[in-house]
Amino acid sequence: MVYKKKVLFLSCLVGVLALLYAGTWIFEPERVQSRNAAFQWLDPKRLDEIDRIELSGSGDPLRLVRKDTRWFVSRDDGDYPAKQGRIEEFLRILSTKGSYPVRGTETASHERLGLTEETASRILIRGGAAAYPLLDLLVGSQDTTGREVYLRKQDQQEVRSGNDTLSGYISSSRTAWYNLRLFPETENSGLEVDSVQRLTVYPVAPSAEEAGEAGEPSALEPPFSLSRSEGGWVIEGASVKELDNQRVESYIRSIVDAEGEDFIPAPEGIQEDDFTQGRIVLELGNGLSRSISIGPALESNQRKAIVSDTPFVYALAEWTLNRLFRKASYFEKP
């Protein structure tokens, strides 16, 4: 009996000590503070409701709109394709719990921390038929370390701080949000390197400025075509002794992945007669074809371009143009 009583006493003592240790661990000030700091700005259950994002800061305001499942950058002259992955990552940051400890609850601190409506950057996220605000977040000044930023919801006094992962999105240029791929991944109608069976290159004519600088314009090289044949490629319209098949494949990849520098407004619609200064035609295995057509010159040695089956006008940099419109001799095997 005495032995059993000792065992029972020791067991109870161990249990009490374990509870005391657990309580100390659970209610440790640093742990309590860490739990209180865990916070998310946007309910992840509401992500599917979002159909509009507005960002305003030091630059021009940015409007992003979702139509069906696709995001667009909305401008006064129309809506332009946006980078879906960039927007998804932005929303992921807002809807994921992070360390955002409370730094104050007094209105008097808002001006000092750059969190008044007049001084703060703003993230406004809407959704639903009435475009109801799902989040109205003010982003203020950085702390003394420069690594964290102060934040508060527009309708609340509470101020929190956290790693500055949002300012880069707010301050980035409009073009950083554009999907400027000439053949966007989800809209290329089966366009892949392996699907291209034949391509024809109509060389680019020099712009009026280029022709003027060069004096007497040189004659354009004739168009040429590259076609698949027995696991390799053959060329028509040019005298090339032996083709470098790997170079042809890389060239097609550069066309499929090509991007513009910006979108150019076309208030009166695309006038195809203005885009006859060079062309690339891709013929696919499914019987469809896609093309890039080059138009007038822009400032900074850029050229306008249009892509078949799209309503957009792109600005192409000179180096992009040179990479797309190779001479036939480029494909000759060394």
mmCIF file of C-alpha atoms in Angstrom:
data_model
loop_
_atom_site.group_PDB
_atom_site.id
_atom_site.type_symbol
_atom_site.label_atom_id
_atom_site.label_comp_id
_atom_site.label_asym_id
_atom_site.label_seq_id
_atom_site.Cartn_x
_atom_site.Cartn_y
_atom_site.Cartn_z
ATOM 1 C CA MET A 1 0.000 0.000 0.000
ATOM 2 C CA VAL A 2 2.780 2.390 0.943
ATOM 3 C CA TYR A 3 4.494 1.694 -2.380
ATOM 4 C CA LYS A 4 1.281 2.396 -4.347
ATOM 5 C CA LYS A 5 0.739 5.660 -2.458
ATOM 6 C CA LYS A 6 4.284 6.785 -3.306
ATOM 7 C CA VAL A 7 3.770 5.943 -6.979
ATOM 8 C CA LEU A 8 0.469 7.817 -7.012
ATOM 9 C CA PHE A 9 2.035 10.822 -5.273
ATOM 10 C CA LEU A 10 4.974 10.921 -7.670
ATOM 11 C CA SER A 11 2.675 10.567 -10.676
ATOM 12 C CA CYS A 12 0.552 13.478 -9.482
ATOM 13 C CA LEU A 13 3.681 15.535 -8.860
ATOM 14 C CA VAL A 14 4.980 14.824 -12.356
ATOM 15 C CA GLY A 15 1.597 15.786 -13.800
ATOM 16 C CA VAL A 16 1.524 19.079 -11.876
ATOM 17 C CA LEU A 17 5.076 19.917 -12.939
ATOM 18 C CA ALA A 18 4.228 19.093 -16.563
ATOM 19 C CA LEU A 19 1.208 21.398 -16.449
ATOM 20 C CA LEU A 20 3.292 24.173 -14.924
ATOM 21 C CA TYR A 21 5.955 23.761 -17.616
ATOM 22 C CA ALA A 22 3.345 23.705 -20.375
ATOM 23 C CA GLY A 23 1.706 26.812 -18.969
ATOM 24 C CA THR A 24 5.044 28.592 -18.820
ATOM 25 C CA TRP A 25 5.748 27.586 -22.423
ATOM 26 C CA ILE A 26 2.318 28.566 -23.727
ATOM 27 C CA PHE A 27 2.117 31.882 -21.914
ATOM 28 C CA GLU A 28 5.733 32.899 -22.429
ATOM 29 C CA PRO A 29 5.593 36.646 -23.347
ATOM 30 C CA GLU A 30 7.504 36.218 -26.592
ATOM 31 C CA ARG A 31 5.198 33.409 -27.715
ATOM 32 C CA VAL A 32 2.098 35.380 -26.793
ATOM 33 C CA GLN A 33 3.419 38.360 -28.760
ATOM 34 C CA SER A 34 4.242 36.128 -31.744
ATOM 35 C CA ARG A 35 0.700 34.711 -31.792
ATOM 36 C CA ASN A 36 -0.804 38.179 -31.545
ATOM 37 C CA ALA A 37 1.420 39.357 -34.404
ATOM 38 C CA ALA A 38 0.183 36.608 -36.758
ATOM 39 C CA PHE A 39 -2.187 38.409 -39.097
ATOM 40 C CA GLN A 40 -3.518 38.387 -42.652
ATOM 41 C CA TRP A 41 -5.022 41.364 -44.444
ATOM 42 C CA LEU A 42 -7.320 39.528 -46.803
ATOM 43 C CA ASP A 43 -9.509 36.499 -46.133
ATOM 44 C CA PRO A 44 -8.316 33.770 -48.547
ATOM 45 C CA LYS A 45 -11.906 32.513 -48.784
ATOM 46 C CA ARG A 46 -12.808 35.744 -50.587
ATOM 47 C CA LEU A 47 -10.159 35.478 -53.327
ATOM 48 C CA ASP A 48 -12.606 34.094 -55.881
ATOM 49 C CA GLU A 49 -14.853 37.129 -55.372
ATOM 50 C CA ILE A 50 -12.192 39.658 -56.340
ATOM 51 C CA ASP A 51 -12.759 41.306 -59.707
ATOM 52 C CA ARG A 52 -11.041 44.674 -59.304
ATOM 53 C CA ILE A 53 -7.809 45.942 -57.758
ATOM 54 C CA GLU A 54 -6.827 49.603 -57.523
ATOM 55 C CA LEU A 55 -3.317 50.694 -56.556
ATOM 56 C CA SER A 56 -2.352 54.300 -55.908
ATOM 57 C CA GLY A 57 0.892 55.762 -54.662
ATOM 58 C CA SER A 58 3.489 58.176 -55.968
ATOM 59 C CA GLY A 59 2.817 57.374 -59.635
ATOM 60 C CA ASP A 60 -0.284 57.100 -61.770
ATOM 61 C CA PRO A 61 -3.096 55.000 -60.260
ATOM 62 C CA LEU A 62 -3.353 51.459 -61.591
ATOM 63 C CA ARG A 63 -6.590 49.562 -62.202
ATOM 64 C CA LEU A 64 -6.686 45.796 -62.616
ATOM 65 C CA VAL A 65 -9.928 44.087 -63.608
ATOM 66 C CA ARG A 66 -10.843 40.423 -63.879
ATOM 67 C CA LYS A 67 -13.060 39.207 -66.673
ATOM 68 C CA ASP A 68 -14.078 35.599 -66.202
ATOM 69 C CA THR A 69 -10.768 34.103 -65.061
ATOM 70 C CA ARG A 70 -8.405 36.525 -66.812
ATOM 71 C CA TRP A 71 -6.860 39.704 -65.409
ATOM 72 C CA PHE A 72 -6.383 42.897 -67.429
ATOM 73 C CA VAL A 73 -4.794 46.293 -66.867
ATOM 74 C CA SER A 74 -7.622 48.770 -67.385
ATOM 75 C CA ARG A 75 -6.808 52.085 -69.069
ATOM 76 C CA ASP A 76 -9.016 54.836 -70.393
ATOM 77 C CA ASP A 77 -8.406 53.566 -73.930
ATOM 78 C CA GLY A 78 -9.147 49.900 -73.169
ATOM 79 C CA ASP A 79 -8.118 46.794 -71.260
ATOM 80 C CA TYR A 80 -4.744 45.138 -71.831
ATOM 81 C CA PRO A 81 -3.537 41.637 -70.833
ATOM 82 C CA ALA A 82 -1.974 41.458 -67.381
ATOM 83 C CA LYS A 83 0.544 39.037 -65.891
ATOM 84 C CA GLN A 84 -1.664 36.524 -64.137
ATOM 85 C CA GLY A 85 1.173 35.130 -62.009
ATOM 86 C CA ARG A 86 2.176 38.582 -60.720
ATOM 87 C CA ILE A 87 -1.366 39.340 -59.582
ATOM 88 C CA GLU A 88 -1.766 35.914 -57.982
ATOM 89 C CA GLU A 89 1.478 36.403 -56.037
ATOM 90 C CA PHE A 90 0.357 39.864 -54.916
ATOM 91 C CA LEU A 91 -2.936 38.475 -53.611
ATOM 92 C CA ARG A 92 -1.105 35.567 -51.988
ATOM 93 C CA ILE A 93 0.988 37.990 -49.929
ATOM 94 C CA LEU A 94 -2.129 39.801 -48.747
ATOM 95 C CA SER A 95 -4.046 36.613 -47.900
ATOM 96 C CA THR A 96 -1.229 34.703 -46.150
ATOM 97 C CA LYS A 97 -0.642 35.049 -42.423
ATOM 98 C CA GLY A 98 2.565 36.846 -41.534
ATOM 99 C CA SER A 99 4.126 38.696 -38.648
ATOM 100 C CA TYR A 100 2.324 42.030 -38.377
ATOM 101 C CA PRO A 101 2.581 43.174 -34.738
ATOM 102 C CA VAL A 102 0.379 46.013 -33.514
ATOM 103 C CA ARG A 103 2.343 49.267 -33.225
ATOM 104 C CA GLY A 104 -0.366 51.630 -32.077
ATOM 105 C CA THR A 105 -4.058 52.369 -31.880
ATOM 106 C CA GLU A 106 -4.060 56.160 -31.661
ATOM 107 C CA THR A 107 -5.117 58.426 -34.524
ATOM 108 C CA ALA A 108 -2.386 60.870 -33.573
ATOM 109 C CA SER A 109 0.288 58.448 -34.845
ATOM 110 C CA HIS A 110 -1.148 58.167 -38.355
ATOM 111 C CA GLU A 111 0.424 61.341 -39.706
ATOM 112 C CA ARG A 112 3.827 60.539 -38.209
ATOM 113 C CA LEU A 113 3.759 57.054 -39.752
ATOM 114 C CA GLY A 114 2.576 58.227 -43.167
ATOM 115 C CA LEU A 115 -0.824 56.595 -42.756
ATOM 116 C CA THR A 116 -3.212 59.435 -43.470
ATOM 117 C CA GLU A 117 -5.344 59.189 -46.601
ATOM 118 C CA GLU A 118 -3.388 62.102 -48.094
ATOM 119 C CA THR A 119 0.093 60.620 -47.554
ATOM 120 C CA ALA A 120 -0.298 56.837 -47.691
ATOM 121 C CA SER A 121 -0.249 54.554 -50.683
ATOM 122 C CA ARG A 122 -3.464 52.606 -51.057
ATOM 123 C CA ILE A 123 -4.541 49.107 -52.016
ATOM 124 C CA LEU A 124 -8.254 48.863 -52.741
ATOM 125 C CA ILE A 125 -9.658 45.439 -53.578
ATOM 126 C CA ARG A 126 -13.284 45.043 -54.631
ATOM 127 C CA GLY A 127 -15.530 42.138 -55.486
ATOM 128 C CA GLY A 128 -19.124 41.181 -56.058
ATOM 129 C CA ALA A 129 -21.953 42.711 -58.027
ATOM 130 C CA ALA A 130 -21.776 45.952 -56.025
ATOM 131 C CA ALA A 131 -17.961 46.087 -56.196
ATOM 132 C CA TYR A 132 -17.937 45.962 -52.401
ATOM 133 C CA PRO A 133 -14.506 46.680 -50.863
ATOM 134 C CA LEU A 134 -12.989 43.447 -49.595
ATOM 135 C CA LEU A 135 -9.870 45.316 -48.475
ATOM 136 C CA ASP A 136 -8.963 48.983 -48.228
ATOM 137 C CA LEU A 137 -5.363 49.041 -47.018
ATOM 138 C CA LEU A 138 -3.148 52.067 -46.435
ATOM 139 C CA VAL A 139 0.617 51.574 -46.747
ATOM 140 C CA GLY A 140 2.669 54.182 -44.923
ATOM 141 C CA SER A 141 6.290 54.980 -44.190
ATOM 142 C CA GLN A 142 9.151 52.559 -43.640
ATOM 143 C CA ASP A 143 10.501 52.046 -40.146
ATOM 144 C CA THR A 144 13.999 53.127 -39.128
ATOM 145 C CA THR A 145 15.518 49.876 -40.455
ATOM 146 C CA GLY A 146 14.031 50.356 -43.909
ATOM 147 C CA ARG A 147 12.913 46.716 -43.924
ATOM 148 C CA GLU A 148 9.418 47.113 -42.511
ATOM 149 C CA VAL A 149 6.508 49.368 -43.380
ATOM 150 C CA TYR A 150 3.516 50.617 -41.391
ATOM 151 C CA LEU A 151 0.035 49.585 -42.468
ATOM 152 C CA ARG A 152 -3.559 50.049 -41.403
ATOM 153 C CA LYS A 153 -6.993 49.389 -42.797
ATOM 154 C CA GLN A 154 -8.672 52.553 -43.961
ATOM 155 C CA ASP A 155 -11.655 52.215 -41.575
ATOM 156 C CA GLN A 156 -9.573 51.235 -38.523
ATOM 157 C CA GLN A 157 -7.258 53.107 -36.145
ATOM 158 C CA GLU A 158 -5.001 50.131 -35.414
ATOM 159 C CA VAL A 159 -1.519 50.346 -36.924
ATOM 160 C CA ARG A 160 0.606 47.292 -37.674
ATOM 161 C CA SER A 161 4.011 46.830 -39.247
ATOM 162 C CA GLY A 162 5.557 44.069 -41.321
ATOM 163 C CA ASN A 163 8.137 43.245 -43.963
ATOM 164 C CA ASP A 164 7.849 45.659 -46.867
ATOM 165 C CA THR A 165 6.648 43.221 -49.528
ATOM 166 C CA LEU A 166 3.950 45.499 -50.977
ATOM 167 C CA SER A 167 5.673 48.789 -51.877
ATOM 168 C CA GLY A 168 7.392 47.214 -54.890
ATOM 169 C CA TYR A 169 4.021 46.311 -56.368
ATOM 170 C CA ILE A 170 2.499 49.724 -55.684
ATOM 171 C CA SER A 171 5.410 51.740 -57.083
ATOM 172 C CA SER A 172 6.177 49.573 -60.124
ATOM 173 C CA SER A 173 5.453 50.919 -63.585
ATOM 174 C CA ARG A 174 2.338 50.004 -65.512
ATOM 175 C CA THR A 175 4.371 47.947 -67.985
ATOM 176 C CA ALA A 176 5.522 45.707 -65.109
ATOM 177 C CA TRP A 177 1.913 44.467 -64.892
ATOM 178 C CA TYR A 178 1.421 43.932 -68.636
ATOM 179 C CA ASN A 179 1.667 40.518 -70.223
ATOM 180 C CA LEU A 180 3.578 41.692 -73.279
ATOM 181 C CA ARG A 181 4.188 38.284 -74.831
ATOM 182 C CA LEU A 182 3.219 38.452 -78.489
ATOM 183 C CA PHE A 183 1.789 34.958 -78.097
ATOM 184 C CA PRO A 184 0.448 34.717 -74.511
ATOM 185 C CA GLU A 185 0.739 31.276 -72.958
ATOM 186 C CA THR A 186 -3.016 30.706 -72.611
ATOM 187 C CA GLU A 187 -4.013 32.245 -75.928
ATOM 188 C CA ASN A 188 -1.565 30.751 -78.408
ATOM 189 C CA SER A 189 -3.980 28.221 -79.952
ATOM 190 C CA GLY A 190 -1.553 25.344 -79.651
ATOM 191 C CA LEU A 191 1.464 27.395 -80.643
ATOM 192 C CA GLU A 192 4.582 25.586 -79.451
ATOM 193 C CA VAL A 193 7.951 25.047 -81.074
ATOM 194 C CA ASP A 194 7.026 21.471 -81.978
ATOM 195 C CA SER A 195 3.715 22.564 -83.515
ATOM 196 C CA VAL A 196 5.335 24.892 -86.081
ATOM 197 C CA GLN A 197 5.604 23.077 -89.413
ATOM 198 C CA ARG A 198 6.605 25.959 -91.607
ATOM 199 C CA LEU A 199 7.543 29.618 -91.195
ATOM 200 C CA THR A 200 8.034 32.364 -93.720
ATOM 201 C CA VAL A 201 10.033 35.534 -93.107
ATOM 202 C CA TYR A 202 9.336 38.693 -95.095
ATOM 203 C CA PRO A 203 12.268 41.011 -94.189
ATOM 204 C CA VAL A 204 11.596 44.340 -92.494
ATOM 205 C CA ALA A 205 11.714 47.453 -94.617
ATOM 206 C CA PRO A 206 13.754 50.294 -93.107
ATOM 207 C CA SER A 207 11.773 53.152 -91.608
ATOM 208 C CA ALA A 208 11.771 56.517 -93.359
ATOM 209 C CA GLU A 209 14.266 57.823 -90.807
ATOM 210 C CA GLU A 210 16.574 54.840 -91.295
ATOM 211 C CA ALA A 211 16.369 55.111 -95.076
ATOM 212 C CA GLY A 212 17.164 58.832 -94.872
ATOM 213 C CA GLU A 213 20.221 58.263 -92.696
ATOM 214 C CA ALA A 214 21.536 55.542 -95.006
ATOM 215 C CA GLY A 215 21.113 57.622 -98.159
ATOM 216 C CA GLU A 216 20.065 55.379 -101.029
ATOM 217 C CA PRO A 217 18.050 52.513 -99.419
ATOM 218 C CA SER A 218 19.430 49.057 -100.162
ATOM 219 C CA ALA A 219 17.219 46.466 -101.796
ATOM 220 C CA LEU A 220 15.365 44.157 -99.430
ATOM 221 C CA GLU A 221 16.414 40.544 -99.285
ATOM 222 C CA PRO A 222 13.762 38.223 -100.712
ATOM 223 C CA PRO A 223 11.476 36.323 -98.350
ATOM 224 C CA PHE A 224 12.423 32.772 -97.401
ATOM 225 C CA SER A 225 10.676 29.823 -95.772
ATOM 226 C CA LEU A 226 11.766 27.108 -93.353
ATOM 227 C CA SER A 227 9.854 23.809 -93.383
ATOM 228 C CA ARG A 228 10.082 20.589 -91.406
ATOM 229 C CA SER A 229 11.303 17.618 -93.392
ATOM 230 C CA GLU A 230 12.196 14.117 -92.129
ATOM 231 C CA GLY A 231 13.056 15.250 -88.611
ATOM 232 C CA GLY A 232 14.984 18.296 -89.779
ATOM 233 C CA TRP A 233 14.467 21.523 -91.683
ATOM 234 C CA VAL A 234 14.768 22.653 -95.288
ATOM 235 C CA ILE A 235 14.915 26.197 -96.638
ATOM 236 C CA GLU A 236 13.256 27.708 -99.683
ATOM 237 C CA GLY A 237 13.972 31.073 -101.273
ATOM 238 C CA ALA A 238 17.623 31.295 -100.210
ATOM 239 C CA SER A 239 20.925 29.621 -101.043
ATOM 240 C CA VAL A 240 22.087 27.923 -97.860
ATOM 241 C CA LYS A 241 24.395 24.906 -98.169
ATOM 242 C CA GLU A 242 23.387 23.111 -94.985
ATOM 243 C CA LEU A 243 20.923 24.192 -92.281
ATOM 244 C CA ASP A 244 21.756 24.183 -88.579
ATOM 245 C CA ASN A 245 18.610 22.456 -87.272
ATOM 246 C CA GLN A 246 19.310 23.391 -83.663
ATOM 247 C CA ARG A 247 19.626 27.043 -84.614
ATOM 248 C CA VAL A 248 16.276 26.888 -86.426
ATOM 249 C CA GLU A 249 14.588 25.383 -83.362
ATOM 250 C CA SER A 250 16.089 28.072 -81.108
ATOM 251 C CA TYR A 251 14.923 30.736 -83.530
ATOM 252 C CA ILE A 252 11.349 29.461 -83.433
ATOM 253 C CA ARG A 253 11.511 29.434 -79.634
ATOM 254 C CA SER A 254 12.584 33.094 -79.699
ATOM 255 C CA ILE A 255 9.515 33.923 -81.791
ATOM 256 C CA VAL A 256 7.113 31.995 -79.549
ATOM 257 C CA ASP A 257 8.551 33.674 -76.422
ATOM 258 C CA ALA A 258 8.963 37.174 -77.887
ATOM 259 C CA GLU A 259 7.701 40.163 -75.893
ATOM 260 C CA GLY A 260 6.983 43.781 -76.662
ATOM 261 C CA GLU A 261 8.076 46.815 -74.666
ATOM 262 C CA ASP A 262 4.635 48.375 -74.283
ATOM 263 C CA PHE A 263 1.120 48.511 -75.700
ATOM 264 C CA ILE A 264 0.365 51.336 -78.143
ATOM 265 C CA PRO A 265 -3.163 52.808 -78.112
ATOM 266 C CA ALA A 266 -5.137 52.332 -81.314
ATOM 267 C CA PRO A 267 -8.168 54.595 -80.757
ATOM 268 C CA GLU A 268 -9.515 54.057 -84.256
ATOM 269 C CA GLY A 269 -8.757 50.356 -84.336
ATOM 270 C CA ILE A 270 -5.961 48.554 -86.143
ATOM 271 C CA GLN A 271 -5.400 49.678 -89.715
ATOM 272 C CA GLU A 272 -3.746 46.634 -91.246
ATOM 273 C CA ASP A 273 -2.559 48.637 -94.251
ATOM 274 C CA ASP A 274 -0.148 50.372 -91.865
ATOM 275 C CA PHE A 275 1.539 47.071 -90.971
ATOM 276 C CA THR A 276 3.110 45.939 -94.219
ATOM 277 C CA GLN A 277 6.770 46.690 -93.508
ATOM 278 C CA GLY A 278 7.748 43.135 -92.562
ATOM 279 C CA ARG A 279 6.057 39.894 -91.578
ATOM 280 C CA ILE A 280 6.608 36.482 -90.035
ATOM 281 C CA VAL A 281 4.048 33.745 -90.694
ATOM 282 C CA LEU A 282 3.952 30.560 -88.603
ATOM 283 C CA GLU A 283 1.987 27.628 -90.029
ATOM 284 C CA LEU A 284 0.963 25.056 -87.427
ATOM 285 C CA GLY A 285 0.285 21.357 -87.559
ATOM 286 C CA ASN A 286 -3.410 21.890 -86.718
ATOM 287 C CA GLY A 287 -3.948 23.864 -89.926
ATOM 288 C CA LEU A 288 -3.958 27.273 -88.235
ATOM 289 C CA SER A 289 -1.423 30.029 -88.752
ATOM 290 C CA ARG A 290 -0.201 32.966 -86.673
ATOM 291 C CA SER A 291 1.662 36.022 -87.837
ATOM 292 C CA ILE A 292 3.571 39.098 -86.669
ATOM 293 C CA SER A 293 3.313 42.185 -88.889
ATOM 294 C CA ILE A 294 5.545 45.248 -88.586
ATOM 295 C CA GLY A 295 4.398 48.844 -88.959
ATOM 296 C CA PRO A 296 5.699 52.393 -88.582
ATOM 297 C CA ALA A 297 8.603 53.470 -86.425
ATOM 298 C CA LEU A 298 8.189 54.944 -82.956
ATOM 299 C CA GLU A 299 10.561 56.982 -80.845
ATOM 300 C CA SER A 300 13.721 55.362 -79.452
ATOM 301 C CA ASN A 301 14.148 53.052 -82.463
ATOM 302 C CA GLN A 302 11.013 51.060 -81.648
ATOM 303 C CA ARG A 303 8.547 49.779 -84.228
ATOM 304 C CA LYS A 304 4.841 49.124 -84.053
ATOM 305 C CA ALA A 305 3.710 45.519 -84.497
ATOM 306 C CA ILE A 306 0.476 43.560 -84.522
ATOM 307 C CA VAL A 307 -0.188 39.865 -84.032
ATOM 308 C CA SER A 308 -2.923 37.943 -85.825
ATOM 309 C CA ASP A 309 -6.118 37.274 -83.861
ATOM 310 C CA THR A 310 -5.339 39.941 -81.242
ATOM 311 C CA PRO A 311 -6.672 43.515 -80.957
ATOM 312 C CA PHE A 312 -3.441 45.000 -79.594
ATOM 313 C CA VAL A 313 -0.599 47.074 -81.031
ATOM 314 C CA TYR A 314 2.822 46.374 -79.527
ATOM 315 C CA ALA A 315 5.985 48.445 -79.397
ATOM 316 C CA LEU A 316 8.990 46.301 -80.327
ATOM 317 C CA ALA A 317 12.520 47.259 -79.338
ATOM 318 C CA GLU A 318 15.168 47.313 -82.043
ATOM 319 C CA TRP A 319 17.005 44.335 -80.528
ATOM 320 C CA THR A 320 13.778 42.312 -80.489
ATOM 321 C CA LEU A 321 13.157 43.163 -84.123
ATOM 322 C CA ASN A 322 16.682 42.099 -85.071
ATOM 323 C CA ARG A 323 16.259 38.805 -83.193
ATOM 324 C CA LEU A 324 12.946 38.048 -84.906
ATOM 325 C CA PHE A 325 13.933 38.968 -88.456
ATOM 326 C CA ARG A 326 17.068 36.950 -89.095
ATOM 327 C CA LYS A 327 18.750 36.738 -92.469
ATOM 328 C CA ALA A 328 18.694 33.378 -94.229
ATOM 329 C CA SER A 329 22.475 33.092 -93.833
ATOM 330 C CA TYR A 330 22.032 33.009 -90.048
ATOM 331 C CA PHE A 331 20.699 29.431 -90.303
ATOM 332 C CA GLU A 332 23.650 28.037 -92.285
ATOM 333 C CA LYS A 333 25.623 25.418 -90.433
ATOM 334 C CA PRO A 334 29.182 26.606 -89.608
#
